[in-house]
mmCIF file with all atom_site columns, C-alpha atoms in Angstrom:
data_model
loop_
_atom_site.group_PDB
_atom_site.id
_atom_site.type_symbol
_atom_site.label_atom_id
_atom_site.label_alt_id
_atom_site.label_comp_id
_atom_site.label_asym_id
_atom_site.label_entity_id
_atom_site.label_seq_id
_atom_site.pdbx_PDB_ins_code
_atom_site.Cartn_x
_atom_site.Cartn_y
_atom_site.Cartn_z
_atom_site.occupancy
_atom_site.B_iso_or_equiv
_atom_site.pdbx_formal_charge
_atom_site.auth_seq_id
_atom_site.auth_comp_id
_atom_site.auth_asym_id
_atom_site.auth_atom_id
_atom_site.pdbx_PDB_model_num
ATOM 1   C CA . UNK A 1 1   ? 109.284 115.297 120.274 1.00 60.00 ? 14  UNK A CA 1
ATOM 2   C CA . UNK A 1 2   ? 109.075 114.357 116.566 1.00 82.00 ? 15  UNK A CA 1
ATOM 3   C CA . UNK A 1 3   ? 111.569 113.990 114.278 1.00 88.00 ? 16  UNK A CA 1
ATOM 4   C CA . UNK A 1 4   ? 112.879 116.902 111.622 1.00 93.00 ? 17  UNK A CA 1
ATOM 5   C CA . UNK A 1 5   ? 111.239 116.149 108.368 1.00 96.00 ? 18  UNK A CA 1
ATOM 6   C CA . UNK A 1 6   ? 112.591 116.630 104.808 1.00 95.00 ? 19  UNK A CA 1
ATOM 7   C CA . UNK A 1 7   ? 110.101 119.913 104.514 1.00 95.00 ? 20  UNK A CA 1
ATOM 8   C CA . UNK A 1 8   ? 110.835 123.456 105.618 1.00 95.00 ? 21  UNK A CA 1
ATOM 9   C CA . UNK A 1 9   ? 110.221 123.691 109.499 1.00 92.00 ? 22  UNK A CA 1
ATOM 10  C CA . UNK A 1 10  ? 106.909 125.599 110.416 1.00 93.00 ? 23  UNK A CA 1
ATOM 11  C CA . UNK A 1 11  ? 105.872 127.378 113.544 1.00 92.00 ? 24  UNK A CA 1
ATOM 12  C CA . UNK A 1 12  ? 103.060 124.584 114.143 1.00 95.00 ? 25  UNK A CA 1
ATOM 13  C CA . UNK A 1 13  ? 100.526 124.674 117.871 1.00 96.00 ? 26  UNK A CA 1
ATOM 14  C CA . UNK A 1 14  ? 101.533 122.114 119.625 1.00 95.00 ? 27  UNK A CA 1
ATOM 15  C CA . UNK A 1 15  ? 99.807  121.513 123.282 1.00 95.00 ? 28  UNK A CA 1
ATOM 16  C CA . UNK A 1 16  ? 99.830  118.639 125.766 1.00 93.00 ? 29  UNK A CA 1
ATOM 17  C CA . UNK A 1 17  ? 96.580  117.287 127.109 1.00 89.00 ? 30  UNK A CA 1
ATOM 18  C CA . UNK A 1 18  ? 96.386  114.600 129.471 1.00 88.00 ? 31  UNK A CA 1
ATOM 19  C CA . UNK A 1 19  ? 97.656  111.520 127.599 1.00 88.00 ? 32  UNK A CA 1
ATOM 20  C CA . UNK A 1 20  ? 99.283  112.997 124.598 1.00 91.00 ? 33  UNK A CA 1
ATOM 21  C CA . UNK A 1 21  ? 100.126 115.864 122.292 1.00 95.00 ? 34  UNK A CA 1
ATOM 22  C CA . UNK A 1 22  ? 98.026  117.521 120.061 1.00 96.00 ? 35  UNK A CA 1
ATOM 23  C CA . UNK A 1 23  ? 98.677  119.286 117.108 1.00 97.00 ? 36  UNK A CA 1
ATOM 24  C CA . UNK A 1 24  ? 96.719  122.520 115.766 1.00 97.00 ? 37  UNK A CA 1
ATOM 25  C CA . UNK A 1 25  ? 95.239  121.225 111.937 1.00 97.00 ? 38  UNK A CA 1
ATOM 26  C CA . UNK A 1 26  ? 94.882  124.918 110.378 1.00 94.00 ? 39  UNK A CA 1
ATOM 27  C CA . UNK A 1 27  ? 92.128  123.415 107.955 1.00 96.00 ? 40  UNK A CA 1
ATOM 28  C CA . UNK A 1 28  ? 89.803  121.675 110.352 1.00 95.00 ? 41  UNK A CA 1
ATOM 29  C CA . UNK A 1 29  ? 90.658  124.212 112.994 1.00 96.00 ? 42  UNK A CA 1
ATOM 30  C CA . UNK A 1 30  ? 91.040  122.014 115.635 1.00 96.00 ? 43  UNK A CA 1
ATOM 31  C CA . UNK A 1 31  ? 93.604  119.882 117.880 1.00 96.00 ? 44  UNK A CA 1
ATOM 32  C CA . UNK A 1 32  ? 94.330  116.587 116.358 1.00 95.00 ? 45  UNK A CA 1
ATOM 33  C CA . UNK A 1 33  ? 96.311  114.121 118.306 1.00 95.00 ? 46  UNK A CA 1
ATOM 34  C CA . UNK A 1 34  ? 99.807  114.291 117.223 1.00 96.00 ? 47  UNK A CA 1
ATOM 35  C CA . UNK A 1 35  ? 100.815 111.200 115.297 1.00 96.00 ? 48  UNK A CA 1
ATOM 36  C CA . UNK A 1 36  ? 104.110 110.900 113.471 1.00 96.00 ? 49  UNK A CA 1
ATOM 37  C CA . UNK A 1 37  ? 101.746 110.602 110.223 1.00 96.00 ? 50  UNK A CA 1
ATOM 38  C CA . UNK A 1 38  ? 100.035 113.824 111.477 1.00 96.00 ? 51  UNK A CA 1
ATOM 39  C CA . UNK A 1 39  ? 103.295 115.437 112.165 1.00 97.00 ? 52  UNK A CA 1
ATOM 40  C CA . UNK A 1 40  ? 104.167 114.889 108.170 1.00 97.00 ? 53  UNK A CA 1
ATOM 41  C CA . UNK A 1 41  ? 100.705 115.941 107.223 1.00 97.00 ? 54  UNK A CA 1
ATOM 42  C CA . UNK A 1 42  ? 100.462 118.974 108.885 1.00 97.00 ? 55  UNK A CA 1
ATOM 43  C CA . UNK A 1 43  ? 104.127 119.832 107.459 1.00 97.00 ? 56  UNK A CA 1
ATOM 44  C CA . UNK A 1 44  ? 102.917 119.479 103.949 1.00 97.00 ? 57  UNK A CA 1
ATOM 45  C CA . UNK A 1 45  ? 99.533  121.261 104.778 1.00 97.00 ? 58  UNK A CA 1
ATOM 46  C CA . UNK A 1 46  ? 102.051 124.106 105.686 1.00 97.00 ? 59  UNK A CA 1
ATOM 47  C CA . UNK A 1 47  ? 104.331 123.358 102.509 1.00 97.00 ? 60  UNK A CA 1
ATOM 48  C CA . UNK A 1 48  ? 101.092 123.385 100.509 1.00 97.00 ? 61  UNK A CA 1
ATOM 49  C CA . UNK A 1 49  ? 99.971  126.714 101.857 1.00 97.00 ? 62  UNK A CA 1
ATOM 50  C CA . UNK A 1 50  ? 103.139 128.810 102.389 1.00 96.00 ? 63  UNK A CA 1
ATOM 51  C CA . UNK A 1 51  ? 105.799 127.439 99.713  1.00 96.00 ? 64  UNK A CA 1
ATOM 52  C CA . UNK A 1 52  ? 102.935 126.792 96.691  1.00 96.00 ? 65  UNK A CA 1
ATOM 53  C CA . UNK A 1 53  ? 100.467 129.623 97.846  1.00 96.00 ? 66  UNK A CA 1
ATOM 54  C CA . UNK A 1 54  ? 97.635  126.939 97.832  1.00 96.00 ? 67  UNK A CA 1
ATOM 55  C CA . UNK A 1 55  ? 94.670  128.889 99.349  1.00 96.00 ? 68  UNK A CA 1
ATOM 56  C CA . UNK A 1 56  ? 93.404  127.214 102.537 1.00 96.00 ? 69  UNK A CA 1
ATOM 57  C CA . UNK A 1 57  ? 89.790  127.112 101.148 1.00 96.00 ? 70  UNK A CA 1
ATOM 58  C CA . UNK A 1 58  ? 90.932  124.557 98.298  1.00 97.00 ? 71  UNK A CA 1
ATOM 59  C CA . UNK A 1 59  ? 92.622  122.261 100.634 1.00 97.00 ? 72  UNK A CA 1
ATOM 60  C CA . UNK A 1 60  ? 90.126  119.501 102.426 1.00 96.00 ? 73  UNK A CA 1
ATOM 61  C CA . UNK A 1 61  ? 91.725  116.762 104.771 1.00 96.00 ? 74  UNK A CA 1
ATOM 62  C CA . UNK A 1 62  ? 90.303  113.263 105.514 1.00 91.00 ? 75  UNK A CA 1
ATOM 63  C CA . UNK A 1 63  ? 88.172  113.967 102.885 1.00 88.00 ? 76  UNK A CA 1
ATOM 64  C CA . UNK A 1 64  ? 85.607  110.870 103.143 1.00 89.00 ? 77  UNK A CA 1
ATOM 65  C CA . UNK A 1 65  ? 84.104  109.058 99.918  1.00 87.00 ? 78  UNK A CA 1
ATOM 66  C CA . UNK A 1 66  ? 83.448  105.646 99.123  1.00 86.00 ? 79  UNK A CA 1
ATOM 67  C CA . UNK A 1 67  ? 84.783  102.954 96.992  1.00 83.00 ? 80  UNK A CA 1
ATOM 68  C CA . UNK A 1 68  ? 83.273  99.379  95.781  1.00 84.00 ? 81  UNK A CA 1
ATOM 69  C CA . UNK A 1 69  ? 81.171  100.196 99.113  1.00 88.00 ? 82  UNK A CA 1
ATOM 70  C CA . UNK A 1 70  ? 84.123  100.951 101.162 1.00 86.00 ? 83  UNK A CA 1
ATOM 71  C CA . UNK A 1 71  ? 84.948  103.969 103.174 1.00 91.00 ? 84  UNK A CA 1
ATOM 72  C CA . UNK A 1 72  ? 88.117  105.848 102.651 1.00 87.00 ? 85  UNK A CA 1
ATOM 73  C CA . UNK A 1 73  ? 89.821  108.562 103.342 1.00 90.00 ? 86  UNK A CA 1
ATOM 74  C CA . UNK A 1 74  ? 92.322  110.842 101.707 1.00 91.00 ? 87  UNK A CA 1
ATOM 75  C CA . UNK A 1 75  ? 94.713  112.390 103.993 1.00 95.00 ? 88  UNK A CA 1
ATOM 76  C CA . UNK A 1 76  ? 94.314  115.831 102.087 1.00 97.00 ? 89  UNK A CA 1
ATOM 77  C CA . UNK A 1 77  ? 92.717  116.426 99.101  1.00 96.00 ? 90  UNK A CA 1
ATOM 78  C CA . UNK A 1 78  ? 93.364  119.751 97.124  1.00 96.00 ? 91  UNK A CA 1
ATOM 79  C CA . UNK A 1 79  ? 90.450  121.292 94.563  1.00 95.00 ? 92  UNK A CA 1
ATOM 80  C CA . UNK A 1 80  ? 90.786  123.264 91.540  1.00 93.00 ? 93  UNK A CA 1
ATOM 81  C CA . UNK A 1 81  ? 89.277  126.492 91.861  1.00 90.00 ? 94  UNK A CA 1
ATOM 82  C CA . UNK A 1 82  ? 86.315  124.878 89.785  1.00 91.00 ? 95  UNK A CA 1
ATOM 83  C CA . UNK A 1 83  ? 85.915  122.960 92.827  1.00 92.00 ? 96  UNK A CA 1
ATOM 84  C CA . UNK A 1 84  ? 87.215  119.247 91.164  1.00 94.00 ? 97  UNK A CA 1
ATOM 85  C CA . UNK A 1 85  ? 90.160  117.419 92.869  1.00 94.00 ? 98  UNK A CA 1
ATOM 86  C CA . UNK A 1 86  ? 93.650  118.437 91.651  1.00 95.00 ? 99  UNK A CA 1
ATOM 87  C CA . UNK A 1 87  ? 95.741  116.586 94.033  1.00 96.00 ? 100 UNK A CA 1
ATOM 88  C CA . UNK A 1 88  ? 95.788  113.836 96.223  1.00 96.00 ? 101 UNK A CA 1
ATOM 89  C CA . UNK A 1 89  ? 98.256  113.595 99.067  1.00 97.00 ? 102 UNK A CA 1
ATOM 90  C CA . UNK A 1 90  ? 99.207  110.199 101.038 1.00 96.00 ? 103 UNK A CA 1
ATOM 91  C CA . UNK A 1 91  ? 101.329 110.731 104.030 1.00 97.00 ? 104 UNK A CA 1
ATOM 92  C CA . UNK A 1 92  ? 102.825 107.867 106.302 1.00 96.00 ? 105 UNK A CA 1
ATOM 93  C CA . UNK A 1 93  ? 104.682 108.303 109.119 1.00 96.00 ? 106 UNK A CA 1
ATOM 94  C CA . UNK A 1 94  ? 108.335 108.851 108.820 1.00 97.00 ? 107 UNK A CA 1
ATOM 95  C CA . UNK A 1 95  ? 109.269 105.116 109.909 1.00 96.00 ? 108 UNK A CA 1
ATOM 96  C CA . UNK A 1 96  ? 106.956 103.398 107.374 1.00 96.00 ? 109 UNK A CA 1
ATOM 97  C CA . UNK A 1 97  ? 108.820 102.978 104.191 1.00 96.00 ? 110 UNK A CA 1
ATOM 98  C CA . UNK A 1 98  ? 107.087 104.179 100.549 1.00 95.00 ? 111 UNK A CA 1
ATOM 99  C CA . UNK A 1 99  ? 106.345 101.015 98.876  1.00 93.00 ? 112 UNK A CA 1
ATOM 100 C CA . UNK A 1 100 ? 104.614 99.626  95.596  1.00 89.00 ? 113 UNK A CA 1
ATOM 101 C CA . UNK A 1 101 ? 101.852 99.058  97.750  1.00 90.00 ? 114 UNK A CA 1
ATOM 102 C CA . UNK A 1 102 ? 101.303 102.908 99.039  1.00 90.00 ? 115 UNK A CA 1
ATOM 103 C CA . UNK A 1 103 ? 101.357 103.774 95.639  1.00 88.00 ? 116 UNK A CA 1
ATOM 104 C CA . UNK A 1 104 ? 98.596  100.935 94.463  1.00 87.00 ? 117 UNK A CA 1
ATOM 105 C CA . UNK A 1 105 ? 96.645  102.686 97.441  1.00 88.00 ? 118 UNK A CA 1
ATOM 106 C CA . UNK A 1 106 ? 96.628  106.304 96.141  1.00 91.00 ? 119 UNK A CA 1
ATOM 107 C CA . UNK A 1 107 ? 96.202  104.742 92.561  1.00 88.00 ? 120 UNK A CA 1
ATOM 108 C CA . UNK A 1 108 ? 92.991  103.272 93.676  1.00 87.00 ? 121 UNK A CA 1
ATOM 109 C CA . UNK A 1 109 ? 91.874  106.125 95.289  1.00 89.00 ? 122 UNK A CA 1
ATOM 110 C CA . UNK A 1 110 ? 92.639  108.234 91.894  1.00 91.00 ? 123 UNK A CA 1
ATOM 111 C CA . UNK A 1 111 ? 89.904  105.957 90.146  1.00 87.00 ? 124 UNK A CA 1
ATOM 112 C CA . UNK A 1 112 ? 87.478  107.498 92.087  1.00 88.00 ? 125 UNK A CA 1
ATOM 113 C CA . UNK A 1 113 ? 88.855  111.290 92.736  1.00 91.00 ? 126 UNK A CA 1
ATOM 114 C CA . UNK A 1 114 ? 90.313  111.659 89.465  1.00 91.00 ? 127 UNK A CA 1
ATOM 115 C CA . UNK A 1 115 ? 92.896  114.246 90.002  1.00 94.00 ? 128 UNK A CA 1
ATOM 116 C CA . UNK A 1 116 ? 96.005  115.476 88.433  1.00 93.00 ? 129 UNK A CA 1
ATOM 117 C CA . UNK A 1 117 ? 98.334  114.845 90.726  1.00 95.00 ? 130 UNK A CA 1
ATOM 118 C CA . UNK A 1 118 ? 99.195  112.527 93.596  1.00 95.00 ? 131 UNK A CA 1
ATOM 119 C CA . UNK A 1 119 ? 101.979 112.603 95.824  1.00 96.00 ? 132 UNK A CA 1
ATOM 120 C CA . UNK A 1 120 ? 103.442 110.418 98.652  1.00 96.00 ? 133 UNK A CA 1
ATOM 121 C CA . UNK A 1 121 ? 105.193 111.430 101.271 1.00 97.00 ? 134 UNK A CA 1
ATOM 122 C CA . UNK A 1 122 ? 106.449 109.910 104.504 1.00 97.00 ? 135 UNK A CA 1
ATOM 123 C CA . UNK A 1 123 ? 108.011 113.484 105.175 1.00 97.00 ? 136 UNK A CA 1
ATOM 124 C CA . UNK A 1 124 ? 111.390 112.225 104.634 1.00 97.00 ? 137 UNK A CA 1
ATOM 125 C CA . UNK A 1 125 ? 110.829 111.153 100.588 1.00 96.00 ? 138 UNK A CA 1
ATOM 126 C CA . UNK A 1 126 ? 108.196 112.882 98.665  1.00 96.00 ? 139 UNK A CA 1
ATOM 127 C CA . UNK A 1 127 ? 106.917 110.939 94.944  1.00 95.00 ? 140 UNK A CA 1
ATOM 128 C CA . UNK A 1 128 ? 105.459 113.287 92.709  1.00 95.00 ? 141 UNK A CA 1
ATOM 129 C CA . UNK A 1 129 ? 103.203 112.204 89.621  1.00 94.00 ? 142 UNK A CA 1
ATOM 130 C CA . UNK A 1 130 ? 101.061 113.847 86.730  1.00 93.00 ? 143 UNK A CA 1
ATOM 131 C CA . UNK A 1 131 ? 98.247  111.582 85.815  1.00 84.00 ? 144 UNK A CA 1
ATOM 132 C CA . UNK A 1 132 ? 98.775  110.951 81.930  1.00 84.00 ? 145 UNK A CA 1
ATOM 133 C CA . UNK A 1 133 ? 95.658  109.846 81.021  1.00 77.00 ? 146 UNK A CA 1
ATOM 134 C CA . UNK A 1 134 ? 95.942  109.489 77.244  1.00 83.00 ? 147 UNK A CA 1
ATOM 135 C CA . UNK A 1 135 ? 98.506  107.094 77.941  1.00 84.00 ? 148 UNK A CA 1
ATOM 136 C CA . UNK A 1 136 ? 97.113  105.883 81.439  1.00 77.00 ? 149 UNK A CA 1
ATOM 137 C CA . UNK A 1 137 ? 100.401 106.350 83.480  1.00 81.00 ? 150 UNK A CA 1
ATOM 138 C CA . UNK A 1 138 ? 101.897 108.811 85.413  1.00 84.00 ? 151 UNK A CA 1
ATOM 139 C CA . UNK A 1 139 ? 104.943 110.734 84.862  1.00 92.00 ? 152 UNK A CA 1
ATOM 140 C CA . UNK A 1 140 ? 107.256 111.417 88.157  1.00 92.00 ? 153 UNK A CA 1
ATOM 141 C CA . UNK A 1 141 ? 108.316 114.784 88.374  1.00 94.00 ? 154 UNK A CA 1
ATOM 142 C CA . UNK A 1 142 ? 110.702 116.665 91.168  1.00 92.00 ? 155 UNK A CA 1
ATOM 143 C CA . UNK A 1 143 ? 107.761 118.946 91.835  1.00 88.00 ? 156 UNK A CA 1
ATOM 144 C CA . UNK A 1 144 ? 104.304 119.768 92.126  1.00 88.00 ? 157 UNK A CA 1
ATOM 145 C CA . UNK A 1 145 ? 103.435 123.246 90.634  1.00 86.00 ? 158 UNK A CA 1
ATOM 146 C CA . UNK A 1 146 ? 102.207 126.123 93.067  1.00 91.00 ? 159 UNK A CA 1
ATOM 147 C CA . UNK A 1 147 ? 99.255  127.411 92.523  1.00 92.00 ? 160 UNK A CA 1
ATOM 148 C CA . UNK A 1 148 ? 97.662  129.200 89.314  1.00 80.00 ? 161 UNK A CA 1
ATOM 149 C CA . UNK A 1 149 ? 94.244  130.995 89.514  1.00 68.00 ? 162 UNK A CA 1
#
């Protein structure tokens, strides 16, 4: 099957179909083809929801919007409770390496979501960053906070 990630293990729905496995997605509620970069992204949908008490309604995944007339997607997107992004989260399969590059990726994305936080994970290594904008950087931390109504 997949390989043990660097996040607490989760009793996840897993099912075979004809071709391949799918994975239950607790947020679209639905079977999603089961990907190693789905296997880390439904991990940290589970470390969002059970270890930081995120509430599912705040949590949106392939969350579509556009930049410089391109289409993107986040892989999950978590709002404030005013409804504004808070974090971003960019997850790669364990076997692709976290590079300068995925970084410059979430970055861009950030111009145009504006939130908080943004994290990287392949499931293995997680990056956590604060958006400073009065200095426009971000500050790494060990962490992202849980959740605070």
């Amino acid at each position: 099957m997949m390989e043990k990630l660097n996040l607490p293990s989760y009793p996840l729905k897993i099912k075979n179909s004809e071709k391949h496995y799918l994975i239950f997605d607790e947020i679209r509620k639905k079977y999603i083809v089961l990907t190693p970069e789905e296997w880390v992204r439904q991990h940290y949908i589970h470390f969002l929801l059970k270890e930081k008490q995120y509430p599912i309604s705040l949590i949106a995944v392939e969350k579509q919007f556009t930049i410089n007339n391109l289409k993107k997607r986040s892989d999950i997107l978590v709002f404030n409770s005013n409804g504004t992004p808070d974090i971003i989260v960019e997850c790669k399969a364990p076997s692709v390496k976290i590079t300068q590059d995925t970084f410059d990726q979430i970055a861009r994305y950030n111009l145009k979501l504006n939130a908080n936080y943004l994290i990287v994970t392949n499931g293995l290594e997680h990056y956590h960053c604060k958006l400073d904008s009065l200095n426009e950087t971000y500050i790494f931390l060990e962490e992202i906070p849980g959740y605070k109504i």
